[in-house]
XYZ file of C-alpha atoms in Angstrom:
389
model
C 0.000 0.000 0.000
C 1.080 3.590 -0.525
C 2.921 5.000 2.539
C 1.361 7.957 4.326
C 1.540 9.580 7.757
C 1.635 7.353 10.841
C 0.817 8.756 14.263
C 2.478 6.673 16.976
C 1.303 7.058 20.568
C 4.243 6.269 22.840
C 7.931 7.072 22.535
C 9.249 3.970 24.233
C 11.015 1.012 22.663
C 7.933 -0.219 20.798
C 6.944 3.196 19.490
C 10.391 4.163 18.240
C 10.934 0.713 16.715
C 7.632 0.992 14.866
C 8.642 4.429 13.585
C 11.970 3.102 12.339
C 10.336 0.094 10.693
C 7.710 2.187 8.896
C 10.060 5.007 7.917
C 12.218 2.532 6.006
C 9.183 1.985 3.760
C 8.545 5.680 3.171
C 6.047 6.449 5.934
C 6.278 9.814 7.676
C 6.046 9.051 11.367
C 5.051 11.366 14.206
C 5.699 9.947 17.677
C 3.404 11.448 20.313
C 4.835 10.872 23.817
C 2.866 11.952 26.869
C 5.968 12.312 29.062
C 7.983 15.492 28.875
C 11.181 13.451 29.066
C 12.081 9.760 29.113
C 12.427 7.966 32.455
C 14.253 4.663 32.064
C 16.328 4.782 35.242
C 17.365 1.577 36.934
C 16.031 -0.834 34.366
C 17.746 -3.589 32.429
C 16.626 -5.597 29.410
C 17.646 -9.019 28.164
C 17.506 -9.261 24.374
C 17.534 -12.756 22.920
C 18.522 -13.598 19.332
C 14.964 -13.005 18.123
C 15.229 -9.394 19.266
C 18.825 -8.900 18.148
C 17.947 -9.816 14.563
C 15.387 -6.998 14.542
C 17.798 -4.464 16.034
C 20.268 -5.360 13.315
C 17.586 -4.963 10.666
C 16.656 -1.546 12.089
C 20.313 -0.512 11.949
C 20.900 0.125 15.658
C 22.922 -2.930 16.671
C 26.327 -1.340 16.097
C 25.410 1.784 18.062
C 24.272 -0.361 20.977
C 27.249 -2.742 20.981
C 29.660 -0.706 23.189
C 27.098 -0.531 26.003
C 25.816 -4.081 25.762
C 27.091 -7.332 27.253
C 26.975 -10.911 25.987
C 26.648 -13.127 29.089
C 28.101 -16.602 28.838
C 25.314 -18.448 30.629
C 22.177 -18.374 32.730
C 23.072 -19.764 36.147
C 20.103 -21.225 37.986
C 20.664 -21.387 41.750
C 18.908 -22.428 44.908
C 18.074 -19.098 46.498
C 18.693 -20.080 50.109
C 21.851 -22.169 49.835
C 23.325 -20.550 46.722
C 23.909 -24.009 45.253
C 24.279 -24.044 41.471
C 21.451 -26.104 39.985
C 22.298 -25.718 36.299
C 24.158 -23.522 33.850
C 22.305 -22.841 30.608
C 24.592 -21.839 27.726
C 24.440 -18.408 26.109
C 27.507 -16.714 24.569
C 28.833 -18.413 21.457
C 26.494 -21.382 21.910
C 23.294 -19.440 21.407
C 24.813 -17.069 18.809
C 25.924 -20.004 16.664
C 22.617 -21.786 17.089
C 20.383 -18.872 16.139
C 22.600 -16.595 14.084
C 22.445 -13.703 16.545
C 23.750 -13.082 20.078
C 22.037 -12.785 23.432
C 22.723 -9.322 24.856
C 21.878 -7.604 28.120
C 21.561 -3.817 28.131
C 20.381 -0.924 30.242
C 16.945 0.197 29.076
C 18.141 3.795 28.803
C 20.996 2.715 26.498
C 18.646 0.843 24.163
C 16.247 3.771 24.155
C 19.109 6.189 23.423
C 20.406 4.038 20.544
C 16.943 3.912 18.988
C 16.435 7.653 19.555
C 19.791 8.522 17.982
C 18.859 6.621 14.846
C 15.442 8.285 14.899
C 17.045 11.744 15.052
C 19.115 10.987 11.939
C 16.065 10.016 9.894
C 14.401 12.885 8.034
C 10.838 11.537 7.937
C 10.571 10.997 11.699
C 9.705 13.412 14.479
C 8.811 13.130 18.159
C 6.532 15.392 20.174
C 6.833 15.269 23.974
C 4.118 16.321 26.407
C 1.372 15.067 24.063
C -1.187 13.091 26.100
C -4.013 11.827 23.890
C -7.501 12.374 25.301
C -9.611 12.078 22.141
C -9.479 10.114 18.882
C -11.603 10.985 15.826
C -11.604 8.785 12.741
C -12.999 9.615 9.310
C -13.004 7.707 6.048
C -9.715 9.342 5.047
C -7.732 10.003 8.235
C -7.473 9.854 12.029
C -7.026 12.846 14.342
C -5.917 12.830 17.967
C -6.298 15.646 20.475
C -4.992 16.559 23.911
C -6.827 18.281 26.729
C -4.828 21.485 26.108
C -5.871 21.759 22.465
C -2.977 20.124 20.612
C -3.932 18.037 17.566
C -2.259 15.692 15.106
C -3.675 14.035 11.992
C -2.444 11.020 10.057
C -3.474 8.082 7.922
C -3.106 5.561 10.767
C -2.711 5.631 14.551
C -0.478 3.086 16.308
C -1.081 2.654 20.031
C 2.351 1.788 21.445
C 1.621 3.462 24.767
C 2.068 0.519 27.119
C -0.065 -1.546 29.435
C -2.064 1.503 30.555
C -2.681 2.499 26.944
C -4.882 5.554 26.404
C -5.307 4.548 22.755
C -6.658 1.140 23.764
C -9.044 2.684 26.294
C -10.330 5.338 23.888
C -10.720 2.822 21.048
C -12.011 -0.300 22.791
C -13.185 0.882 26.201
C -11.826 0.023 29.632
C -10.335 -3.414 30.227
C -9.495 -3.531 33.948
C -6.099 -4.893 34.891
C -5.854 -7.579 37.550
C -3.123 -8.124 40.131
C -0.843 -11.036 39.265
C 0.070 -11.610 42.921
C 3.666 -10.501 42.418
C 5.582 -7.354 43.334
C 8.875 -6.558 41.608
C 11.676 -4.218 42.651
C 14.625 -3.170 40.504
C 17.947 -1.420 40.846
C 21.412 -1.232 39.286
C 24.763 -1.610 41.071
C 28.365 -0.974 40.071
C 30.735 -3.918 39.710
C 33.502 -2.124 41.640
C 32.905 -4.403 44.610
C 35.009 -7.567 44.135
C 32.236 -9.984 45.090
C 29.828 -8.212 42.769
C 32.272 -8.169 39.853
C 32.507 -11.957 40.045
C 28.847 -12.141 38.938
C 29.132 -9.986 35.845
C 29.736 -12.699 33.243
C 26.349 -14.375 33.453
C 22.640 -14.014 34.079
C 21.795 -15.216 37.579
C 18.396 -16.619 38.588
C 17.986 -17.482 42.284
C 14.889 -19.540 43.160
C 13.111 -19.647 46.512
C 9.703 -20.322 47.998
C 7.553 -17.321 47.107
C 10.406 -15.259 45.667
C 13.151 -15.136 43.078
C 15.967 -12.783 42.135
C 17.423 -12.101 38.691
C 20.623 -10.206 37.914
C 22.631 -9.584 34.759
C 25.351 -7.232 33.459
C 24.555 -3.952 31.702
C 26.531 -0.917 30.543
C 29.150 -3.126 28.911
C 29.625 -5.063 32.147
C 30.288 -1.992 34.310
C 26.985 -2.402 36.166
C 24.617 -5.183 37.148
C 20.836 -4.885 36.880
C 18.871 -6.422 39.751
C 15.253 -7.567 39.913
C 13.655 -8.970 43.081
C 10.213 -10.549 42.700
C 8.130 -11.522 45.732
C 4.573 -12.687 46.219
C 1.967 -10.182 47.267
C -0.463 -7.616 45.946
C -0.031 -3.880 45.853
C -1.839 -0.939 44.290
C 0.957 0.838 42.445
C 0.553 3.160 39.487
C 3.343 2.927 36.959
C 6.618 1.176 37.581
C 8.701 3.892 39.182
C 7.567 3.936 42.819
C 10.415 4.351 45.308
C 10.889 1.703 47.996
C 13.344 1.616 50.888
C 16.309 -0.713 50.446
C 15.606 -2.217 53.870
C 12.137 -3.289 52.719
C 13.586 -5.099 49.701
C 16.268 -6.831 51.772
C 13.774 -7.842 54.462
C 11.518 -9.439 51.832
C 14.302 -11.883 50.881
C 16.242 -11.995 54.151
C 16.433 -15.818 54.190
C 18.294 -16.024 50.893
C 21.986 -16.834 50.457
C 24.502 -14.413 52.050
C 26.363 -13.811 48.782
C 23.110 -12.788 47.097
C 22.146 -10.500 49.963
C 25.603 -8.916 49.723
C 24.906 -8.110 46.067
C 21.475 -6.661 46.820
C 22.878 -4.560 49.658
C 25.106 -2.679 47.193
C 22.072 -1.081 45.517
C 21.788 2.635 46.348
C 18.080 2.948 45.487
C 15.166 0.731 44.523
C 12.013 1.165 42.455
C 9.043 -1.179 42.618
C 5.930 -2.016 40.631
C 3.026 -4.438 40.895
C 2.785 -7.086 38.180
C -0.629 -7.209 36.523
C -2.518 -9.083 33.850
C -5.542 -8.153 31.738
C -8.217 -9.904 29.701
C -7.242 -10.578 26.106
C -8.673 -8.089 23.645
C -11.031 -9.567 21.036
C -9.154 -7.624 18.350
C -6.146 -5.311 18.100
C -7.409 -2.824 15.518
C -10.415 -0.713 14.663
C -10.803 1.493 11.609
C -7.435 3.299 11.295
C -6.130 2.473 14.783
C -3.985 -0.515 15.764
C -2.239 -1.573 18.983
C 1.340 -2.737 19.511
C 3.483 -4.099 22.359
C 2.091 -4.130 25.891
C -0.973 -2.250 24.677
C -2.143 -5.501 23.043
C -1.423 -7.936 25.870
C 1.174 -7.379 28.567
C 3.575 -10.245 29.199
C 4.839 -11.065 32.684
C 8.622 -10.588 32.913
C 9.558 -14.212 33.664
C 10.824 -15.010 30.170
C 12.610 -11.678 29.568
C 10.577 -11.048 26.413
C 8.446 -7.959 27.043
C 10.625 -5.485 25.138
C 11.501 -8.072 22.485
C 7.812 -8.709 21.775
C 7.424 -4.980 21.105
C 10.333 -5.201 18.650
C 8.744 -8.195 16.935
C 5.392 -6.404 16.773
C 6.998 -3.344 15.185
C 8.698 -5.416 12.502
C 5.536 -7.409 11.788
C 3.362 -4.301 11.498
C 5.845 -2.654 9.156
C 5.968 -5.775 6.993
C 2.159 -6.028 6.851
C 1.761 -2.387 5.818
C 4.361 -2.898 3.099
C 2.879 -6.100 1.689
C -0.874 -5.475 1.910
C -3.041 -3.313 -0.317
C -5.234 -1.678 2.338
C -5.033 -0.568 5.959
C -7.725 -3.025 7.025
C -5.943 -5.931 5.321
C -2.595 -4.907 6.826
C -3.948 -4.683 10.360
C -5.630 -8.091 10.076
C -2.457 -9.662 8.640
C -0.364 -8.168 11.443
C -2.664 -9.469 14.162
C -2.835 -12.906 12.560
C 0.967 -13.056 12.510
C 1.390 -11.938 16.125
C -1.521 -12.964 18.347
C -0.752 -16.687 18.550
C 2.953 -16.154 19.173
C 2.396 -13.580 21.901
C -0.185 -15.831 23.524
C 2.399 -18.637 23.623
C 5.089 -16.345 25.061
C 2.635 -15.012 27.619
C 1.736 -18.541 28.766
C 5.394 -19.612 28.965
C 6.287 -16.538 31.022
C 3.431 -17.154 33.453
C 4.507 -20.795 33.796
C 8.060 -19.736 34.617
C 6.765 -17.388 37.296
C 4.903 -20.275 38.901
C 7.881 -22.645 38.685
C 10.303 -20.105 40.164
C 8.250 -19.749 43.365
C 7.528 -23.414 44.100
C 8.004 -24.762 47.607
C 8.152 -28.121 49.364
C 8.148 -31.346 47.313
C 7.319 -29.486 44.103
C 10.433 -27.330 44.494
C 12.513 -30.423 45.193
C 11.245 -32.022 41.977
C 12.028 -28.835 40.059
C 15.563 -28.695 41.443
C 16.154 -32.358 40.646
C 15.130 -31.721 37.044
C 17.467 -28.741 36.853
C 20.390 -30.723 38.263
C 19.981 -33.699 35.965
C 18.943 -32.207 32.613
C 21.780 -30.841 30.442
C 21.693 -27.060 30.196
C 21.967 -27.229 26.419
C 18.865 -29.419 26.282
C 16.917 -26.889 28.318
C 18.013 -24.041 26.059
C 17.202 -26.080 22.950
C 13.637 -26.373 24.233
C 13.381 -22.607 23.630
C 14.300 -22.799 19.946
C 10.701 -21.834 19.149
C 11.314 -18.571 21.020
C 14.838 -17.513 20.078
C 14.837 -19.003 16.590
C 11.679 -17.182 15.512
C 11.878 -15.771 11.995
C 8.765 -14.259 10.431
């Protein structure tokens, strides 16, 4: 179909990736971001080969390389004793198997790399402080408005504005989110401490009854991103609520001393409540389509949330390029993505359940981890990391 003007609600990873994907096909893209400035502090991202292939296609891999890290393995440990249960290969093993590496990066670095590429592209622009409160669609275009009178008009509107998407609410109505019974806290620490530096070469996953901890290197290995997930419910808006370090440490106080030493290095913590939502019956209406977490948020237990947004962006760009009408393109995009995201969502939820097992079930889990080769476990995820549209 003939390229036109794409309005993209949301200037995060999904929104910028969609803009880059569409601009390569001649679309003029206007990113409308409600925040005045980006806030990505204290957050890490794991990007498997399925995401790295897209970053390479978008042209941002080289810019990101100096601030990324390629961990050698995922080390699964018993959270209380610190005992190594299994080491799942990454590094050269996964790069050779899937034709792309497994990188860990700081969210701000990925966002900056995407934004730098965006700034060098002539048919892209971003408008900050643009919070959509109204959407009006006609036979020929779609117009969005803010409460202070700003407007923007385009041929299509892409809702890449996250799990609390205004575009989804204004297009499809309210779909209430439900607590997933988990609270997560995140931080980033320097590797200057000797004991901390020893952990920088791998992704660590520490399993315990009702809790787990994940850590991995970012900023080229100079820092380590931390995520602590515990059971519980909380009413938290957004994902940037401050929490005292003592509260985080007390929530996992029975875990291994070496892990607690790592967590104690964190200068500040942010927390958020994990939530789920009913699946939307469809992702598009008229000239509006959803992308990333706005379609169906994925729990973070498979490290695929950001990567699914990258995959969505590529798939939407491909559909708009190959189809003859907007309606056909949106249907093709959803057909290509819904089943895969549903499978990823289910696998992530299953991991979250497995990580927090206790009693005999946890013993059975640990026995499986100790006896099954790590390469076999990673090969079972070929459907995930080997995905090629």
